[in-house]
């Protein structure tokens, strides 16, 4: 039933201080959950169970609700992000132009599934909704770099730039 | 009250302005189908089965959340409405695991009923039909998401009524499913196993972990002496499984039916409830006299106990150390009864028929094996008992009444009211008062602790001392009560808490009542009335007058809270706040 066993995440002292500051800022206000999740994800990079627990206790929102929100919105991640965050657009325009095949190729090269991170922590992979670059469809992004008008054979060369 | 004038299907009605269209239609005896709607618990307009046409409105509206307004004209039955409802139902069915014949809810399923009522004669769409693993790791509750229609009734009960928050909606779109955080099993989170989610489920996505096979095996094993004990609340509801009215008292037929299953003995857990009162009453008097931890809180409800262990570890010392009645009875059956009858306790198989799913978890607790054997070997719910009776081809409604077996025989009226909220408190007060005052009470019925109010309070004068008591049922109410004690706002000496709203009569193991019927009648009040009637009809109405209990103390236990009692009838609790 359970997810893959991962070692317990422990926040650094600095991260913990920052997280507590975020909690203090929003504690007691209505609709605090989503802004808190955003800011905490900024600090930690993702939202593992240990961090969700701290938020739950901090702003008095049940874990079941937090987990529901985190899994509902694609911006939130329960898995660590890589140094290079790849986002493959699966919006309508990109999809009909073949971004599904591009995604498959990336998965195959990196050996990870959507939502996962390579073991060396270098690449993480997300499938995104429309990123508003339909004119360049199909597109994917690596951090802030956008690659467009792609065919499957372009993928290997682009990823190679980040492999070193 | 402000009213508004509306028209439904061309007829004029004057209704309270706070009503929804659904409320107004139901008052007018116009049926609007619903699936996700559970009165006062889940009113979210999600399933789109209650769609109605409202004159001037842009689209069809969900009647369960649409407020009435002056001059509104509603059509509940137009061709457009019927077509939309049916299409929505077919879309729900497109992703439903339609194995009705083998489903635990066959013939008691709101989705199945709706298919009949809406005239579904073919399944036009075939959906994604994702396959989900069945979560059967919990000793009490099985979750099969392949049957789930995402109505959210279970999550609403778990979070809003019980404040347990063990489950929620996860993911989005076609991947949406109900589960626990990080896809853990119900067994790995702070689920208290109360089973209120099962009672809320319109379909077969939630059910109790079936133990009937184990019980059949024991019955058919000739080396086993099978003792079946039945909790008070079961008699107030079992008849419903055989077409009887809600609130029918079926004690005699129930005993007759269990004997026909092949049990060697059938005992009344009420006897053990009387024993609990002797122990708990004595414990309370001792705490009052000798400065023990107060308020003392009852410990009969295993859902409540687990809730306390997860959420209020500071209160563990406030819990009575008494085991719950059926566990006490198991220990007595495997010691006193075994000795008396000359049976090796290893050969005795104790089955508890309970209105409860948490009792299945409780029976597995390591602390409850004081005789060297598990006090109780198997727990089945009222529903499972009904299933076994049906499997045996017994015509329940036509059975002649029979009596519980000796040596314990019939119990007292105090024991039987344990099944309703306030009952344990009332039973305890009847005994504590007479022990301390040394004279019979004028009126033994405590109206202040009866009824379905969420939290009830009373003050009782006992032997010149004021005893402040409180009764809470449903864990949301328990949370409120404990928080008010924690903050210093409230002070009590004695508290009864039951995990389920209404107490055991509406426990998670009881016959399931559809949302439609729940909206029309107060199930907990009707079933409780059956128990209070049985109390009034009993020869003895105070636990300390039970002849079998007197004999048990005289021949075996010595005195309440004595050495033997301590070994057999008392327990301790575990801090689970890290889960």
XYZ file of C-alpha atoms in Angstrom:
743
model
C 0.000 0.000 0.000
C 2.707 2.423 1.003
C 4.876 4.500 -1.267
C 8.476 3.588 -2.001
C 10.518 3.713 1.178
C 12.455 6.964 1.325
C 14.731 8.077 4.142
C 13.128 10.540 6.561
C 13.602 14.157 5.546
C 15.153 16.451 8.127
C 15.068 20.219 7.722
C 18.232 22.220 8.342
C 18.110 24.712 11.209
C 17.934 27.549 8.729
C 15.068 25.950 6.789
C 13.178 25.285 9.996
C 13.498 28.899 11.106
C 12.250 30.168 7.774
C 9.333 27.729 7.743
C 8.320 28.815 11.243
C 8.420 32.438 10.100
C 6.041 31.618 7.246
C 3.709 29.816 9.628
C 3.776 32.725 12.081
C 2.957 35.135 9.259
C -0.198 33.252 8.198
C -1.354 31.607 11.431
C -4.992 32.357 12.171
C -5.807 33.876 8.781
C -8.439 32.346 6.527
C -7.167 30.568 3.426
C -3.649 30.331 4.837
C -2.940 26.871 3.492
C -2.095 27.569 -0.140
C 0.185 30.582 0.428
C 1.952 28.672 3.201
C 2.487 25.679 0.919
C 3.865 27.941 -1.803
C 6.316 29.711 0.463
C 7.432 26.566 2.242
C 8.018 24.818 -1.087
C 10.167 27.818 -2.071
C 12.276 27.189 1.039
C 12.539 23.395 0.931
C 12.104 22.734 -2.779
C 9.287 20.248 -2.248
C 6.786 19.143 0.387
C 7.688 15.813 2.013
C 5.483 14.276 4.717
C 7.692 15.600 7.525
C 7.260 19.165 6.281
C 3.506 18.735 5.771
C 3.278 17.624 9.404
C 5.006 20.795 10.581
C 2.571 22.874 8.511
C -0.411 20.879 9.809
C 0.534 21.513 13.419
C 1.553 25.096 12.699
C -1.622 26.338 11.052
C -3.979 23.711 12.512
C -5.133 22.182 9.240
C -5.499 18.384 9.123
C -2.894 16.388 7.197
C -5.635 14.800 5.067
C -6.606 18.246 3.785
C -3.026 19.356 3.167
C -2.212 16.178 1.263
C -5.386 16.616 -0.787
C -4.394 20.153 -1.794
C -0.775 19.220 -2.492
C -1.801 16.362 -4.806
C -4.535 18.428 -6.483
C -2.295 21.245 -7.721
C 0.544 20.313 -10.047
C 2.709 23.179 -8.736
C 3.150 21.332 -5.476
C 5.436 18.348 -5.304
C 5.911 15.648 -2.727
C 9.090 14.542 -4.446
C 12.403 16.396 -4.442
C 13.125 18.526 -7.512
C 16.302 18.127 -9.496
C 18.941 20.756 -10.151
C 17.351 20.929 -13.606
C 13.577 20.913 -13.568
C 12.165 19.696 -16.861
C 8.589 20.620 -17.701
C 7.002 19.056 -20.776
C 3.932 20.933 -21.924
C 0.936 18.688 -22.437
C -1.416 21.561 -23.271
C -3.673 20.988 -26.256
C -1.470 22.589 -28.940
C 1.719 20.862 -27.795
C -0.065 17.603 -27.325
C -1.454 17.458 -30.860
C 1.990 18.413 -32.143
C 3.477 15.351 -30.444
C 4.683 16.425 -26.971
C 3.503 13.050 -25.669
C 6.271 11.361 -27.684
C 8.784 13.901 -26.445
C 7.810 13.150 -22.873
C 8.232 9.425 -23.489
C 11.702 10.011 -24.944
C 12.781 12.066 -21.900
C 11.446 9.399 -19.553
C 13.384 6.782 -21.462
C 16.671 8.719 -21.459
C 16.505 9.680 -17.765
C 14.881 6.474 -16.506
C 12.334 8.334 -14.390
C 8.589 8.834 -14.486
C 6.634 12.077 -14.288
C 6.887 13.529 -10.764
C 10.188 11.795 -10.065
C 13.800 12.862 -9.762
C 16.939 11.099 -10.994
C 18.984 9.450 -8.276
C 21.882 11.891 -8.689
C 19.418 14.734 -8.002
C 20.166 16.339 -11.344
C 16.908 16.087 -13.288
C 13.273 16.070 -12.237
C 10.424 15.686 -14.671
C 6.983 17.268 -14.723
C 4.163 17.235 -17.230
C 2.649 20.698 -17.285
C -0.557 22.297 -18.491
C -0.330 24.940 -21.234
C 2.590 27.293 -20.592
C 1.412 29.829 -23.168
C 4.022 29.136 -25.833
C 1.617 27.485 -28.270
C 3.253 29.232 -31.234
C 6.377 27.178 -30.554
C 4.547 23.882 -29.978
C 5.654 21.351 -29.002
C 7.755 22.803 -26.157
C 9.520 21.788 -23.014
C 11.414 23.797 -20.442
C 14.559 23.167 -18.457
C 14.466 25.574 -15.524
C 13.991 28.919 -17.332
C 15.161 27.772 -20.777
C 12.399 27.112 -23.303
C 12.888 24.707 -26.209
C 10.316 24.800 -29.028
C 9.357 23.437 -32.464
C 10.816 20.120 -31.416
C 10.972 16.661 -32.860
C 11.788 13.577 -30.795
C 15.328 13.438 -32.165
C 16.127 16.877 -30.682
C 15.668 15.642 -27.122
C 18.939 13.811 -26.645
C 21.057 16.767 -27.747
C 19.225 19.230 -25.524
C 19.538 17.050 -22.415
C 23.213 16.474 -23.168
C 23.866 20.178 -22.554
C 22.898 19.662 -18.899
C 24.526 16.289 -18.368
C 28.065 17.384 -17.433
C -39.892 32.349 10.458
C -39.704 34.116 7.094
C -41.327 32.208 4.291
C -41.240 32.503 0.526
C -43.772 31.418 -2.065
C -42.536 29.033 -4.702
C -43.996 26.711 -7.282
C -42.854 23.151 -7.776
C -44.142 21.401 -10.878
C -46.908 24.000 -11.116
C -48.155 23.653 -7.520
C -47.778 26.518 -5.045
C -45.998 26.104 -1.713
C -45.022 28.438 1.093
C -41.686 27.359 2.563
C -39.106 28.737 5.028
C -36.710 31.125 3.309
C -33.724 29.160 4.639
C -34.707 26.077 2.646
C -32.947 24.620 -0.344
C -35.001 23.409 -3.294
C -34.416 19.863 -2.036
C -35.811 20.693 1.427
C -38.877 22.261 -0.146
C -39.458 19.322 -2.471
C -39.111 16.798 0.343
C -41.606 18.708 2.487
C -43.997 18.521 -0.452
C -43.383 14.757 -0.782
C -41.710 15.217 -4.150
C -38.787 12.852 -4.486
C -35.566 14.211 -5.956
C -32.825 11.587 -6.280
C -29.518 12.226 -4.471
C -26.241 10.388 -4.030
C -23.702 12.708 -2.417
C -26.221 14.432 -0.165
C -26.195 13.403 3.484
C -28.365 15.699 5.556
C -26.364 18.085 7.784
C -23.123 16.254 6.933
C -22.435 16.495 3.213
C -24.281 19.119 1.200
C -21.937 19.907 -1.673
C -23.879 19.442 -4.914
C -21.193 17.189 -6.353
C -23.001 14.183 -7.820
C -25.427 16.176 -9.998
C -28.199 13.642 -9.489
C -30.541 16.181 -7.890
C -30.596 18.479 -10.914
C -33.773 20.503 -11.354
C -34.936 23.096 -13.832
C -35.476 26.562 -12.415
C -37.387 29.044 -14.497
C -35.065 31.807 -15.646
C -31.869 30.054 -14.515
C -29.150 29.600 -17.098
C -28.561 25.918 -16.492
C -29.956 23.023 -14.502
C -29.249 23.476 -10.799
C -28.382 21.096 -7.958
C -31.443 21.101 -5.687
C -29.473 20.128 -2.572
C -27.534 23.407 -2.517
C -29.812 25.812 -4.411
C -31.652 28.168 -2.028
C -35.335 28.946 -2.562
C -36.398 32.513 -3.325
C -39.676 34.391 -3.671
C -41.567 33.530 -6.832
C -39.230 30.699 -7.831
C -40.635 28.111 -10.229
C -39.051 24.681 -10.077
C -39.502 21.679 -12.340
C -38.247 18.429 -10.864
C -39.487 16.099 -13.492
C -39.208 17.703 -16.926
C -37.808 15.719 -19.883
C -34.666 17.885 -19.767
C -34.148 17.099 -16.075
C -34.739 13.392 -16.474
C -32.392 13.162 -19.423
C -29.603 15.049 -17.625
C -29.896 12.993 -14.449
C -29.801 9.764 -16.373
C -26.757 10.852 -18.380
C -24.948 11.827 -15.186
C -25.816 8.500 -13.618
C -24.522 6.667 -16.680
C -21.265 8.614 -16.422
C -20.888 7.553 -12.788
C -21.577 3.970 -13.840
C -18.997 4.165 -16.621
C -16.261 4.083 -13.981
C -17.964 1.845 -11.450
C -16.943 -1.729 -10.749
C -20.377 -3.190 -11.452
C -20.032 -6.482 -9.622
C -23.367 -6.141 -7.843
C -23.989 -9.852 -7.374
C -20.967 -10.329 -5.154
C -21.037 -6.896 -3.554
C -21.481 -6.545 0.201
C -24.097 -3.877 -0.499
C -26.140 -5.866 -3.018
C -29.795 -4.864 -2.526
C -28.840 -2.155 -0.059
C -27.003 0.158 -2.434
C -28.119 3.683 -3.228
C -26.508 3.552 -6.671
C -28.264 0.311 -7.528
C -31.587 1.697 -6.305
C -31.088 4.805 -8.379
C -30.410 2.778 -11.522
C -33.751 1.116 -11.003
C -35.576 4.359 -10.245
C -34.101 6.229 -13.180
C -34.675 3.354 -15.564
C -31.081 2.651 -16.579
C -31.364 -0.186 -19.087
C -27.956 -0.115 -20.719
C -24.464 1.130 -19.905
C -23.640 3.319 -22.865
C -20.229 4.527 -21.777
C -17.130 2.638 -20.845
C -14.862 4.799 -18.731
C -11.202 4.736 -17.793
C -11.927 2.124 -15.089
C -8.687 2.462 -13.218
C -7.927 -0.497 -11.013
C -7.255 0.296 -7.375
C -5.680 -2.007 -4.811
C -8.130 -2.901 -2.058
C -7.008 -1.675 1.363
C -7.727 -4.559 3.707
C -4.874 -4.068 6.154
C -7.044 -2.578 8.882
C -8.570 -5.152 11.249
C -11.857 -3.263 11.056
C -12.446 -1.517 7.740
C -11.953 -2.490 4.104
C -11.759 0.188 1.427
C -12.408 -0.763 -2.213
C -11.969 2.332 -4.346
C -13.091 0.438 -7.449
C -16.616 0.828 -6.090
C -16.184 4.447 -4.953
C -18.329 7.098 -6.648
C -16.449 10.018 -5.031
C -19.525 11.374 -3.250
C -17.334 12.464 -0.272
C -19.853 11.294 2.321
C -17.155 9.244 4.083
C -14.640 12.079 4.186
C -17.310 14.494 5.424
C -18.258 12.202 8.312
C -14.619 11.500 9.143
C -13.564 15.151 9.180
C -16.661 17.121 10.147
C -18.569 14.808 12.468
C -15.766 12.748 13.965
C -12.858 15.230 13.498
C -10.632 12.220 12.896
C -9.428 13.282 9.428
C -8.093 9.867 8.503
C -9.197 10.155 4.878
C -9.547 12.792 2.216
C -9.733 13.321 -1.530
C -6.387 12.842 -3.255
C -5.204 13.936 -6.713
C -7.444 15.436 -9.390
C -9.533 14.675 -12.458
C -9.766 11.040 -13.462
C -7.084 10.228 -10.869
C -9.136 11.546 -7.955
C -9.570 8.963 -5.247
C -10.310 8.784 -1.549
C -7.541 7.662 0.737
C -5.144 8.509 3.512
C -2.073 10.711 3.369
C 0.781 9.436 1.214
C -1.407 6.475 0.172
C -1.042 4.864 3.565
C -3.418 2.122 4.655
C -6.177 2.988 7.144
C -4.167 0.832 9.499
C -1.202 3.212 9.390
C -2.966 6.502 10.148
C -4.982 7.865 13.057
C -8.179 6.130 11.897
C -10.097 5.105 15.031
C -11.959 2.337 13.165
C -15.361 3.697 14.232
C -16.864 2.692 10.881
C -18.996 5.809 10.521
C -17.566 6.030 6.994
C -19.133 2.651 6.250
C -22.492 3.829 7.534
C -22.205 6.918 5.322
C -21.149 5.116 2.136
C -23.963 4.834 -0.436
C -22.224 1.962 -2.233
C -19.858 -0.907 -1.452
C -16.623 1.090 -1.319
C -16.411 0.678 2.443
C -17.252 -2.350 4.514
C -16.183 -4.122 7.675
C -13.427 -6.703 7.565
C -15.435 -9.907 7.319
C -14.954 -12.387 10.166
C -17.898 -14.666 9.443
C -15.708 -17.375 7.917
C -13.649 -17.614 11.115
C -16.835 -17.915 13.136
C -18.288 -20.603 10.859
C -15.027 -22.540 11.112
C -15.163 -22.427 14.909
C -18.824 -23.473 14.964
C -18.073 -26.423 12.697
C -15.013 -27.436 14.729
C -16.286 -30.029 17.176
C -13.399 -29.492 19.570
C -14.462 -25.888 20.109
C -16.967 -24.688 22.662
C -18.368 -21.632 20.904
C -19.829 -18.886 23.067
C -21.554 -16.031 21.278
C -22.255 -12.863 23.254
C -24.406 -10.048 21.926
C -24.085 -6.339 22.703
C -27.146 -4.362 23.821
C -27.493 -2.235 20.668
C -27.671 -5.227 18.319
C -31.199 -6.201 19.424
C -32.463 -2.706 18.593
C -31.391 -2.930 14.948
C -30.958 -6.519 13.731
C -34.647 -6.730 12.788
C -34.080 -4.076 10.099
C -31.996 -6.590 8.158
C -35.112 -8.750 7.950
C -37.604 -6.098 6.921
C -38.680 -4.932 10.370
C -39.311 -1.284 11.221
C -36.422 0.839 12.542
C -36.591 0.673 16.338
C -38.062 -2.834 16.571
C -36.840 -4.711 19.636
C -35.897 -8.209 18.472
C -34.065 -9.640 21.502
C -35.869 -12.995 21.684
C -35.750 -13.695 17.945
C -32.086 -12.726 17.847
C -31.232 -15.206 20.606
C -33.280 -17.918 18.870
C -31.502 -17.270 15.576
C -28.000 -17.397 17.093
C -28.816 -20.710 18.770
C -29.795 -22.058 15.354
C -26.435 -21.034 13.898
C -24.926 -23.705 16.127
C -23.467 -21.711 19.036
C -22.967 -23.779 22.188
C -24.015 -20.878 24.403
C -25.556 -17.484 23.794
C -24.879 -14.870 26.449
C -25.979 -11.280 26.847
C -23.130 -8.736 26.862
C -25.490 -6.746 29.113
C -24.350 -9.101 31.878
C -20.832 -7.806 31.337
C -22.205 -4.275 31.210
C -23.532 -4.878 34.716
C -20.090 -6.174 35.676
C -18.540 -3.049 34.153
C -20.798 -0.882 36.290
C -19.706 -2.736 39.430
C -16.057 -2.210 38.560
C -16.315 1.275 37.104
C -18.683 2.486 39.829
C -16.296 1.198 42.486
C -13.338 2.762 40.672
C -15.183 6.088 40.556
C -16.074 6.002 44.259
C -12.440 5.213 45.028
C -11.184 8.114 42.885
C -13.626 10.504 44.585
C -12.798 9.352 48.108
C -9.044 8.991 47.725
C -8.177 11.923 45.494
C -7.760 9.918 42.277
C -7.558 11.451 38.844
C -10.771 13.252 37.872
C -12.818 13.580 35.786
C -13.016 9.858 35.261
C -13.996 9.034 31.688
C -15.729 5.838 30.575
C -13.794 3.315 28.513
C -16.465 1.163 26.835
C -16.070 2.602 23.347
C -12.916 1.407 21.566
C -13.265 4.093 18.876
C -13.216 6.723 21.594
C -10.259 5.043 23.310
C -8.181 5.032 20.123
C -9.163 8.656 19.450
C -7.981 9.587 22.951
C -4.722 7.686 22.441
C -3.995 9.548 19.182
C -5.261 13.014 20.041
C -5.463 13.463 23.813
C -2.665 11.445 25.433
C -2.824 13.868 28.410
C -6.196 12.334 29.262
C -5.112 8.672 29.319
C -4.977 8.692 33.140
C -8.526 10.005 33.201
C -9.809 6.934 31.394
C -11.367 4.282 33.574
C -9.069 1.266 33.643
C -12.085 -0.983 33.029
C -11.971 -3.106 29.899
C -14.993 -2.720 27.678
C -17.878 -5.053 28.604
C -17.391 -7.688 25.907
C -13.693 -7.963 26.729
C -14.513 -8.360 30.431
C -16.997 -11.049 29.489
C -14.423 -12.858 27.349
C -12.007 -12.918 30.288
C -14.728 -14.187 32.659
C -15.829 -16.852 30.164
C -12.257 -18.120 29.810
C -11.681 -18.190 33.580
C -14.739 -18.417 35.860
C -17.063 -20.023 33.324
C -14.385 -22.431 32.050
C -13.681 -23.563 35.624
C -17.360 -23.825 36.513
C -18.172 -25.890 33.427
C -14.944 -27.901 33.460
C -13.894 -26.774 29.980
C -10.307 -26.071 28.974
C -10.190 -22.336 28.159
C -8.025 -23.172 25.138
C -11.076 -24.901 23.656
C -13.421 -21.973 24.204
C -14.017 -19.682 21.239
C -15.646 -16.389 22.194
C -17.488 -14.451 19.500
C -18.760 -10.950 20.179
C -21.629 -9.633 18.080
C -21.169 -5.891 18.171
C -22.731 -2.796 16.610
C -19.162 -1.687 16.151
C -16.194 -2.075 13.831
C -13.633 -0.682 16.304
C -14.272 -3.728 18.514
C -12.504 -5.813 15.858
C -9.391 -3.719 16.400
C -9.869 -3.785 20.168
C -10.069 -7.583 20.295
C -6.574 -7.766 18.789
C -4.961 -5.506 21.392
C -2.116 -7.216 23.229
C -3.279 -5.775 26.560
C -6.497 -7.783 26.363
C -5.117 -11.258 26.895
C -5.121 -11.441 30.717
C -6.098 -15.115 30.944
C -3.247 -16.115 28.683
C -5.734 -16.309 25.813
C -7.291 -13.510 23.802
C -10.364 -12.443 25.784
C -12.369 -12.450 22.573
C -11.524 -14.567 19.525
C -13.704 -12.947 16.876
C -15.883 -9.888 16.574
C -18.697 -9.695 14.052
C -20.935 -6.745 13.397
C -24.732 -6.724 13.484
C -24.596 -6.829 9.674
C -22.344 -9.885 9.679
C -24.666 -11.663 12.120
C -27.599 -10.946 9.801
C -25.580 -12.334 6.907
C -24.898 -15.567 8.812
C -28.565 -15.903 9.729
C -29.505 -15.461 6.062
C -26.885 -18.003 4.973
C -28.531 -20.498 7.317
C -31.940 -20.055 5.748
C -33.501 -18.950 9.016
C -36.781 -17.064 8.701
C -35.918 -14.509 11.353
C -39.227 -12.679 11.544
C -41.126 -15.904 12.256
C -38.901 -17.220 15.047
C -40.404 -17.608 18.517
C -38.575 -15.709 21.259
C -35.924 -17.557 23.248
C -33.908 -16.666 26.347
C -30.183 -16.113 26.884
C -28.409 -19.174 28.291
C -27.447 -19.906 31.885
C -25.380 -19.553 33.999
C -25.605 -15.830 33.222
C -29.218 -15.643 32.017
C -30.966 -12.316 31.554
C -29.165 -9.134 32.599
C -30.546 -5.866 33.970
C -32.135 -2.840 32.366
C -29.050 -0.885 33.386
C -26.967 -3.124 31.140
C -29.238 -2.788 28.144
C -29.219 1.025 28.065
C -25.420 0.943 27.543
C -26.293 0.908 23.863
C -27.645 4.469 23.820
C -25.731 7.667 24.516
C -25.998 8.488 28.228
C -26.815 4.903 29.119
C -23.530 4.033 30.787
C -23.709 7.195 32.860
C -27.292 6.465 33.899
C -26.486 2.848 34.771
C -23.444 3.953 36.771
C -25.395 6.599 38.675
C -28.092 4.069 39.605
C -25.456 1.899 41.281
C -23.058 4.531 42.638
C -25.950 6.374 44.274
C -27.258 3.314 46.056
C -23.836 2.175 47.218
C -22.988 5.591 48.640
C -26.425 6.474 50.004
C -27.151 2.963 51.234
C -30.817 3.254 50.214
C -32.854 2.795 47.016
C -33.375 5.776 44.734
C -36.822 7.232 44.306
C -36.519 7.758 40.560
C -33.895 5.771 38.690
C -34.424 7.417 35.290
C -32.009 10.269 34.611
C -33.644 12.270 31.852
C -30.837 14.836 31.845
C -28.363 12.344 30.346
C -30.833 10.887 27.808
C -31.583 12.199 24.336
C -29.539 13.029 21.261
C -28.068 16.410 22.278
C -24.342 16.335 21.380
C -23.081 17.179 24.860
C -25.288 16.700 27.918
C -24.528 17.909 31.435
C -26.075 17.273 34.835
C -25.377 17.675 38.521
C -26.245 14.864 40.870
C -26.230 15.048 44.643
C -24.723 11.831 46.007
C -24.091 11.319 49.747
C -23.892 15.041 50.304
C -21.452 15.499 47.440
C -22.137 17.294 44.205
C -21.127 15.165 41.234
C -20.909 17.027 37.937
C -21.358 14.712 34.993
C -21.158 15.146 31.227
C -22.066 12.885 28.318
C -20.694 13.283 24.793
C -21.303 11.147 21.723
C -19.580 11.451 18.384
C -15.884 12.302 18.455
C -16.381 15.902 17.319
C -18.402 16.434 20.487
C -15.794 14.550 22.514
C -13.138 16.922 21.141
C -15.239 19.948 22.095
C -15.784 18.605 25.596
C -12.124 17.750 26.198
C -10.975 21.118 24.871
C -13.343 22.881 27.272
C -11.853 20.889 30.163
C -8.299 21.519 28.966
C -8.894 25.259 28.821
C -10.310 25.233 32.350
C -13.700 26.441 31.172
C -15.474 23.302 32.392
C -15.062 20.975 35.337
C -16.593 17.580 35.867
C -16.130 14.523 38.033
C -17.522 11.861 35.700
C -17.812 11.749 31.895
C -19.264 9.263 29.459
C -17.935 9.371 25.902
C -19.122 7.224 23.022
C -17.261 7.327 19.717
C -20.296 7.203 17.458
C -23.003 9.857 17.197
C -25.992 8.437 19.098
C -23.848 5.866 20.884
C -23.753 2.182 19.940
C -27.283 2.082 18.473
C -25.897 3.949 15.484
C -22.452 2.362 15.608
C -20.415 1.649 12.498
C -21.415 -2.030 12.524
C -25.169 -1.509 12.531
C -27.562 -2.059 9.605
C -27.056 0.661 7.029
C -29.851 3.169 6.601
C -30.013 5.037 3.295
C -29.496 8.795 3.200
C -33.095 9.149 2.061
C -34.468 7.414 5.158
C -31.917 9.136 7.424
C -33.290 12.475 6.254
C -36.801 11.444 7.272
C -36.394 9.760 10.652
C -34.059 10.064 13.625
C -32.549 6.580 13.547
C -30.611 6.992 16.790
C -33.684 8.087 18.750
C -35.842 5.236 17.404
C -33.272 2.557 18.183
C -32.527 4.082 21.618
C -36.230 3.952 22.462
C -36.181 0.175 21.917
C -33.453 -0.093 24.570
C -35.185 2.191 27.072
C -38.353 0.106 26.581
C -36.410 -3.062 27.327
C -34.985 -1.399 30.448
C -38.492 -0.620 31.687
C -39.623 -4.187 30.992
C -36.702 -5.737 32.903
C -37.118 -7.515 36.258
C -33.931 -5.908 37.571
C -32.926 -2.410 36.516
C -29.773 -1.849 38.549
C -26.501 -3.613 37.838
C -25.771 -4.469 41.483
C -29.057 -6.394 41.640
C -28.106 -8.791 38.821
C -28.174 -12.252 40.492
C -25.521 -13.683 38.134
C -23.156 -10.832 38.967
C -23.727 -11.251 42.710
C -22.896 -14.931 42.342
C -19.814 -14.152 40.258
C -18.413 -11.916 43.008
C -19.419 -14.315 45.782
C -17.967 -17.418 44.132
C -15.019 -16.080 42.187
C -14.021 -12.429 42.039
C -14.395 -11.527 45.704
C -14.983 -7.802 45.519
C -15.157 -5.170 42.782
C -11.715 -3.784 41.903
C -10.144 -6.580 43.960
C -7.070 -8.558 43.027
C -8.785 -10.951 40.616
C -10.719 -8.132 38.972
C -7.514 -6.257 38.461
C -6.011 -9.192 36.556
C -9.067 -10.019 34.492
C -11.176 -6.904 34.072
C -8.847 -3.923 33.940
C -6.400 -2.709 31.326
C -4.114 0.150 30.325
C -3.711 2.411 27.305
C -1.081 3.399 24.760
C 0.065 6.887 23.739
C -0.337 6.962 19.940
C 0.170 10.695 19.463
C 3.119 10.122 17.115
C 0.817 8.617 14.445
